[in-house]
Amino acid sequence: MINRKTQREIELMRCAGNIAAKARSLAGGLVKVGATTQSINKAVHDFIKSQDAIPAFLGYRDYPASICISVNDEVIHGLPSGRKLLRGDVVSIDIGVKKDGLIGDCAATFIAGDGDKDAENLIKITRECFFEALKYARAGNRVSDISRAVQNHAETNGYSVVREYVGHGVGKKVHEAPEVPNFIERPRKKADPRLMPGMTLAIEPMINAGDAEIRVLDDGWTVITADGKNSAHYENTILITENEPEILTLCEDMP
């Protein structure tokens, strides 16, 4: 069942989303050579708590950290640790914030120090995939219109799209209906809901520099590219309205 949000719920999601966006910006500023991924996790955790909010990922399905930090060939769900970032590392940070019972979910990818042009372009195209999808996130369109926009932009630029993990509805829970794939399923096996005002979606392109194939490490969480090439991630929570979609994970210095 797809939950369309009330005006009060939307107001609360704007608040949670603003905190999540500020946390993402904070995290991006901490992606520096020599920083540990655990230190970034702690800083974001402390910031979220300072806003009288809750890190939505901590304890979710037993996830042990407040944010996901995935480096280089790690696609998503990377576990913070004592690992020190090296110059040129590609660092994807995924953040969920729960405030007054509603959730904001966002992600972005950053480079520690100076990155090479290939890494910079991967991050650029991944971000563009989101904004291409946003053009189609309008009432009357279908989820597949979002999916097609992401896939077309990624593949046109020579990248591949992760299939096993997708965007999703978000609200009182981190994951709600509907699923929002970043590709067109052929043949289609799942429903393709029509977008309606009040729907809130986390659109999150996960784009690989090489092949689309992935695997999960023995920790049960970290997803990596099968070919060892870099991956990037970009996400915002959005609201479907009667007119233009609204980005709910928004702050003045949104990356």
mmCIF file of C-alpha atoms in Angstrom:
data_model
loop_
_atom_site.group_PDB
_atom_site.id
_atom_site.type_symbol
_atom_site.label_atom_id
_atom_site.label_comp_id
_atom_site.label_asym_id
_atom_site.label_seq_id
_atom_site.Cartn_x
_atom_site.Cartn_y
_atom_site.Cartn_z
ATOM 1 C CA MET A 1 0.000 0.000 0.000
ATOM 2 C CA ILE A 2 1.331 3.445 -0.967
ATOM 3 C CA ASN A 3 0.961 6.001 1.812
ATOM 4 C CA ARG A 4 0.139 9.497 0.563
ATOM 5 C CA LYS A 5 1.170 12.011 3.184
ATOM 6 C CA THR A 6 -1.016 14.567 4.940
ATOM 7 C CA GLN A 7 0.011 18.220 5.060
ATOM 8 C CA ARG A 8 1.148 17.760 8.665
ATOM 9 C CA GLU A 9 3.270 14.749 7.723
ATOM 10 C CA ILE A 10 4.788 16.691 4.834
ATOM 11 C CA GLU A 11 5.737 19.536 7.186
ATOM 12 C CA LEU A 12 7.444 17.051 9.491
ATOM 13 C CA MET A 13 9.244 15.424 6.565
ATOM 14 C CA ARG A 14 10.544 18.834 5.471
ATOM 15 C CA CYS A 15 12.022 19.253 8.937
ATOM 16 C CA ALA A 16 13.589 15.775 8.982
ATOM 17 C CA GLY A 17 14.800 16.267 5.424
ATOM 18 C CA ASN A 18 16.450 19.584 6.249
ATOM 19 C CA ILE A 19 18.377 17.961 9.102
ATOM 20 C CA ALA A 20 19.394 15.072 6.833
ATOM 21 C CA ALA A 21 20.592 17.486 4.142
ATOM 22 C CA LYS A 22 22.623 19.482 6.676
ATOM 23 C CA ALA A 23 24.107 16.239 7.971
ATOM 24 C CA ARG A 24 25.047 15.238 4.420
ATOM 25 C CA SER A 25 26.739 18.588 3.887
ATOM 26 C CA LEU A 26 28.586 18.227 7.202
ATOM 27 C CA ALA A 27 29.737 14.740 6.252
ATOM 28 C CA GLY A 28 30.950 15.897 2.855
ATOM 29 C CA GLY A 29 33.096 18.561 4.496
ATOM 30 C CA LEU A 30 34.704 15.894 6.665
ATOM 31 C CA VAL A 31 35.746 13.725 3.717
ATOM 32 C CA LYS A 32 39.446 14.531 3.854
ATOM 33 C CA VAL A 33 42.677 12.610 3.492
ATOM 34 C CA GLY A 34 43.483 10.944 6.809
ATOM 35 C CA ALA A 35 39.952 11.124 8.238
ATOM 36 C CA THR A 36 38.498 7.835 9.423
ATOM 37 C CA THR A 37 35.079 6.747 8.294
ATOM 38 C CA GLN A 38 34.174 6.171 11.959
ATOM 39 C CA SER A 39 35.031 9.790 12.817
ATOM 40 C CA ILE A 40 32.628 10.974 10.109
ATOM 41 C CA ASN A 41 29.961 8.628 11.438
ATOM 42 C CA LYS A 42 30.393 10.000 14.975
ATOM 43 C CA ALA A 43 30.269 13.635 13.852
ATOM 44 C CA VAL A 44 27.059 13.060 11.917
ATOM 45 C CA HIS A 45 25.548 11.043 14.769
ATOM 46 C CA ASP A 46 26.295 13.860 17.226
ATOM 47 C CA PHE A 47 24.865 16.487 14.865
ATOM 48 C CA ILE A 48 21.621 14.575 14.324
ATOM 49 C CA LYS A 49 21.181 14.090 18.065
ATOM 50 C CA SER A 50 21.851 17.805 18.630
ATOM 51 C CA GLN A 51 18.799 18.506 16.466
ATOM 52 C CA ASP A 52 16.583 16.402 18.753
ATOM 53 C CA ALA A 53 16.386 13.850 15.963
ATOM 54 C CA ILE A 54 17.304 10.180 15.603
ATOM 55 C CA PRO A 55 19.757 8.523 13.170
ATOM 56 C CA ALA A 56 17.189 6.442 11.280
ATOM 57 C CA PHE A 57 19.682 3.807 10.145
ATOM 58 C CA LEU A 58 21.119 2.981 13.575
ATOM 59 C CA GLY A 59 19.663 -0.378 14.553
ATOM 60 C CA TYR A 60 17.511 -0.592 11.420
ATOM 61 C CA ARG A 61 17.533 -4.306 10.567
ATOM 62 C CA ASP A 62 20.402 -4.426 13.106
ATOM 63 C CA TYR A 63 22.605 -2.009 11.132
ATOM 64 C CA PRO A 64 25.354 -1.056 13.612
ATOM 65 C CA ALA A 65 26.099 2.567 12.618
ATOM 66 C CA SER A 66 24.326 5.892 12.173
ATOM 67 C CA ILE A 67 25.290 6.379 8.513
ATOM 68 C CA CYS A 68 26.509 4.248 5.628
ATOM 69 C CA ILE A 69 29.972 5.131 4.278
ATOM 70 C CA SER A 70 31.007 3.295 1.123
ATOM 71 C CA VAL A 71 34.476 3.822 -0.354
ATOM 72 C CA ASN A 72 35.608 3.312 -3.962
ATOM 73 C CA ASP A 73 34.238 -0.055 -5.146
ATOM 74 C CA GLU A 74 31.778 -0.165 -2.240
ATOM 75 C CA VAL A 75 28.351 0.618 -3.680
ATOM 76 C CA ILE A 76 26.208 1.006 -0.550
ATOM 77 C CA HIS A 77 25.896 -0.055 3.103
ATOM 78 C CA GLY A 78 29.598 0.358 3.877
ATOM 79 C CA LEU A 79 30.341 0.101 7.611
ATOM 80 C CA PRO A 80 32.201 2.961 9.346
ATOM 81 C CA SER A 81 35.506 1.859 10.819
ATOM 82 C CA GLY A 82 39.018 2.980 11.645
ATOM 83 C CA ARG A 83 39.845 3.022 7.932
ATOM 84 C CA LYS A 84 41.684 6.216 6.989
ATOM 85 C CA LEU A 85 40.727 7.889 3.744
ATOM 86 C CA LEU A 86 43.418 8.159 1.099
ATOM 87 C CA ARG A 87 43.860 10.837 -1.511
ATOM 88 C CA GLY A 88 41.463 10.226 -4.385
ATOM 89 C CA ASP A 89 39.122 7.912 -2.467
ATOM 90 C CA VAL A 90 35.526 8.031 -3.741
ATOM 91 C CA VAL A 91 33.313 8.228 -0.646
ATOM 92 C CA SER A 92 29.532 7.714 -0.755
ATOM 93 C CA ILE A 93 27.610 8.759 2.353
ATOM 94 C CA ASP A 94 23.994 7.749 2.942
ATOM 95 C CA ILE A 95 22.070 9.380 5.809
ATOM 96 C CA GLY A 96 18.619 8.859 7.295
ATOM 97 C CA VAL A 97 17.082 11.137 9.931
ATOM 98 C CA LYS A 98 13.921 10.523 11.951
ATOM 99 C CA LYS A 99 12.256 13.545 13.546
ATOM 100 C CA ASP A 100 8.840 13.489 15.188
ATOM 101 C CA GLY A 101 8.124 10.107 13.610
ATOM 102 C CA LEU A 102 8.924 11.053 9.974
ATOM 103 C CA ILE A 103 12.082 10.360 7.976
ATOM 104 C CA GLY A 104 14.352 12.197 5.557
ATOM 105 C CA ASP A 105 16.774 10.085 3.505
ATOM 106 C CA CYS A 106 19.593 11.384 1.303
ATOM 107 C CA ALA A 107 23.039 10.499 -0.014
ATOM 108 C CA ALA A 108 25.924 11.952 -2.002
ATOM 109 C CA THR A 109 29.415 10.977 -3.113
ATOM 110 C CA PHE A 110 32.558 12.979 -2.390
ATOM 111 C CA ILE A 111 36.286 12.710 -3.115
ATOM 112 C CA ALA A 112 39.000 12.802 -0.443
ATOM 113 C CA GLY A 113 41.514 15.386 -1.579
ATOM 114 C CA ASP A 114 42.128 15.568 -5.313
ATOM 115 C CA GLY A 115 40.391 12.975 -7.472
ATOM 116 C CA ASP A 116 41.062 11.946 -11.026
ATOM 117 C CA LYS A 117 38.823 13.014 -13.872
ATOM 118 C CA ASP A 118 37.199 9.585 -14.167
ATOM 119 C CA ALA A 119 36.079 9.655 -10.540
ATOM 120 C CA GLU A 120 34.872 13.233 -10.806
ATOM 121 C CA ASN A 121 32.849 12.405 -13.911
ATOM 122 C CA LEU A 122 31.274 9.333 -12.310
ATOM 123 C CA ILE A 123 30.091 11.467 -9.386
ATOM 124 C CA LYS A 124 28.849 14.194 -11.719
ATOM 125 C CA ILE A 125 26.838 11.828 -13.906
ATOM 126 C CA THR A 126 25.372 10.029 -10.882
ATOM 127 C CA ARG A 127 24.102 13.328 -9.496
ATOM 128 C CA GLU A 128 22.750 14.297 -12.904
ATOM 129 C CA CYS A 129 20.859 10.998 -13.030
ATOM 130 C CA PHE A 130 18.834 12.125 -10.038
ATOM 131 C CA PHE A 131 17.981 15.485 -11.576
ATOM 132 C CA GLU A 132 17.079 13.877 -14.893
ATOM 133 C CA ALA A 133 14.708 11.594 -12.970
ATOM 134 C CA LEU A 134 13.283 14.560 -11.073
ATOM 135 C CA LYS A 135 11.976 15.995 -14.350
ATOM 136 C CA TYR A 136 9.601 13.034 -14.609
ATOM 137 C CA ALA A 137 8.547 12.902 -10.945
ATOM 138 C CA ARG A 138 5.194 14.498 -11.681
ATOM 139 C CA ALA A 139 1.622 13.521 -10.918
ATOM 140 C CA GLY A 140 0.195 11.396 -13.743
ATOM 141 C CA ASN A 141 3.521 9.862 -14.729
ATOM 142 C CA ARG A 142 4.573 6.403 -13.565
ATOM 143 C CA VAL A 143 7.468 5.123 -11.480
ATOM 144 C CA SER A 144 8.945 3.676 -14.682
ATOM 145 C CA ASP A 145 9.357 7.204 -16.084
ATOM 146 C CA ILE A 146 11.768 7.930 -13.236
ATOM 147 C CA SER A 147 13.522 4.595 -13.773
ATOM 148 C CA ARG A 148 13.948 5.186 -17.501
ATOM 149 C CA ALA A 149 15.440 8.646 -16.990
ATOM 150 C CA VAL A 150 18.114 7.332 -14.618
ATOM 151 C CA GLN A 151 19.034 4.392 -16.822
ATOM 152 C CA ASN A 152 19.152 6.395 -20.025
ATOM 153 C CA HIS A 153 21.406 9.094 -18.591
ATOM 154 C CA ALA A 154 23.782 6.614 -16.947
ATOM 155 C CA GLU A 155 24.119 4.292 -19.923
ATOM 156 C CA THR A 156 24.346 7.109 -22.463
ATOM 157 C CA ASN A 157 27.410 8.279 -20.548
ATOM 158 C CA GLY A 158 29.008 4.833 -20.471
ATOM 159 C CA TYR A 159 28.079 3.739 -16.954
ATOM 160 C CA SER A 160 25.985 0.890 -15.578
ATOM 161 C CA VAL A 161 23.067 0.826 -13.153
ATOM 162 C CA VAL A 162 22.846 -1.397 -10.066
ATOM 163 C CA ARG A 163 19.771 -3.638 -10.325
ATOM 164 C CA GLU A 164 19.563 -5.379 -6.966
ATOM 165 C CA TYR A 165 19.007 -2.219 -4.889
ATOM 166 C CA VAL A 166 16.476 0.477 -5.698
ATOM 167 C CA GLY A 167 14.889 3.700 -4.520
ATOM 168 C CA HIS A 168 11.716 3.536 -2.487
ATOM 169 C CA GLY A 169 8.878 5.279 -0.761
ATOM 170 C CA VAL A 170 9.793 6.852 2.564
ATOM 171 C CA GLY A 171 7.844 8.368 5.437
ATOM 172 C CA LYS A 172 7.160 6.816 8.826
ATOM 173 C CA LYS A 173 9.428 3.954 7.742
ATOM 174 C CA VAL A 174 12.788 4.042 5.981
ATOM 175 C CA HIS A 175 11.430 1.780 3.242
ATOM 176 C CA GLU A 176 7.835 2.072 2.091
ATOM 177 C CA ALA A 177 6.018 1.262 -1.133
ATOM 178 C CA PRO A 178 6.596 1.764 -3.967
ATOM 179 C CA GLU A 179 9.983 0.506 -5.092
ATOM 180 C CA VAL A 180 11.684 2.989 -7.436
ATOM 181 C CA PRO A 181 14.180 1.100 -9.629
ATOM 182 C CA ASN A 182 16.919 2.903 -11.525
ATOM 183 C CA PHE A 183 16.302 0.779 -14.616
ATOM 184 C CA ILE A 184 13.457 -0.535 -16.743
ATOM 185 C CA GLU A 185 12.644 -4.140 -15.939
ATOM 186 C CA ARG A 186 12.174 -6.294 -19.057
ATOM 187 C CA PRO A 187 9.901 -8.145 -18.915
ATOM 188 C CA ARG A 188 8.167 -6.200 -16.147
ATOM 189 C CA LYS A 189 7.477 -8.400 -13.128
ATOM 190 C CA LYS A 190 6.339 -5.780 -10.617
ATOM 191 C CA ALA A 191 3.680 -3.081 -10.503
ATOM 192 C CA ASP A 192 4.312 0.310 -12.087
ATOM 193 C CA PRO A 193 2.314 2.738 -9.932
ATOM 194 C CA ARG A 194 1.118 6.065 -11.216
ATOM 195 C CA LEU A 195 2.577 9.033 -9.329
ATOM 196 C CA MET A 196 0.065 10.947 -7.220
ATOM 197 C CA PRO A 197 0.271 14.102 -5.080
ATOM 198 C CA GLY A 198 1.274 13.323 -1.518
ATOM 199 C CA MET A 199 3.619 10.481 -2.421
ATOM 200 C CA THR A 200 7.112 10.821 -0.945
ATOM 201 C CA LEU A 201 9.939 8.969 -2.663
ATOM 202 C CA ALA A 202 13.648 8.443 -2.122
ATOM 203 C CA ILE A 203 15.143 8.521 -5.616
ATOM 204 C CA GLU A 204 18.698 7.186 -5.434
ATOM 205 C CA PRO A 205 20.786 6.370 -8.487
ATOM 206 C CA MET A 206 23.568 3.871 -7.704
ATOM 207 C CA ILE A 207 25.901 3.994 -10.689
ATOM 208 C CA ASN A 208 28.977 1.864 -11.441
ATOM 209 C CA ALA A 209 31.977 2.880 -13.496
ATOM 210 C CA GLY A 210 32.246 -0.662 -14.814
ATOM 211 C CA ASP A 211 29.759 -3.525 -15.000
ATOM 212 C CA ALA A 212 26.477 -3.621 -13.091
ATOM 213 C CA GLU A 213 27.299 -6.838 -11.239
ATOM 214 C CA ILE A 214 27.735 -6.622 -7.467
ATOM 215 C CA ARG A 215 28.328 -8.873 -4.478
ATOM 216 C CA VAL A 216 27.911 -8.600 -0.705
ATOM 217 C CA LEU A 217 30.909 -8.963 1.613
ATOM 218 C CA ASP A 218 31.043 -11.414 4.494
ATOM 219 C CA ASP A 219 30.027 -8.663 6.955
ATOM 220 C CA GLY A 220 26.537 -9.090 5.527
ATOM 221 C CA TRP A 221 26.192 -5.392 4.732
ATOM 222 C CA THR A 222 28.823 -3.947 2.421
ATOM 223 C CA VAL A 223 27.901 -4.181 -1.257
ATOM 224 C CA ILE A 224 30.796 -3.937 -3.721
ATOM 225 C CA THR A 225 31.183 -3.947 -7.489
ATOM 226 C CA ALA A 226 32.121 -7.385 -8.807
ATOM 227 C CA ASP A 227 34.811 -5.932 -11.087
ATOM 228 C CA GLY A 228 36.407 -3.729 -8.409
ATOM 229 C CA LYS A 229 35.652 -0.467 -10.211
ATOM 230 C CA ASN A 230 34.298 2.621 -8.468
ATOM 231 C CA SER A 231 30.651 3.255 -7.718
ATOM 232 C CA ALA A 232 28.759 6.445 -6.804
ATOM 233 C CA HIS A 233 25.457 7.158 -5.075
ATOM 234 C CA TYR A 234 23.193 10.218 -4.991
ATOM 235 C CA GLU A 235 19.807 10.502 -3.296
ATOM 236 C CA ASN A 236 17.133 12.916 -2.186
ATOM 237 C CA THR A 237 13.698 12.492 -0.658
ATOM 238 C CA ILE A 238 11.084 14.173 -2.834
ATOM 239 C CA LEU A 239 7.391 15.019 -2.661
ATOM 240 C CA ILE A 240 5.035 14.545 -5.606
ATOM 241 C CA THR A 241 2.772 17.593 -5.846
ATOM 242 C CA GLU A 242 0.089 18.889 -8.220
ATOM 243 C CA ASN A 243 2.876 20.725 -10.040
ATOM 244 C CA GLU A 244 6.677 20.545 -9.789
ATOM 245 C CA PRO A 245 8.167 17.941 -7.425
ATOM 246 C CA GLU A 246 9.659 19.250 -4.191
ATOM 247 C CA ILE A 247 13.007 18.133 -2.810
ATOM 248 C CA LEU A 248 12.510 17.581 0.924
ATOM 249 C CA THR A 249 16.177 16.898 1.755
ATOM 250 C CA LEU A 250 17.176 20.463 1.089
ATOM 251 C CA CYS A 251 19.532 22.947 2.714
ATOM 252 C CA GLU A 252 21.309 26.071 1.481
ATOM 253 C CA ASP A 253 24.622 24.316 0.775
ATOM 254 C CA MET A 254 23.146 21.074 -0.575
ATOM 255 C CA PRO A 255 25.868 19.123 -2.429
#
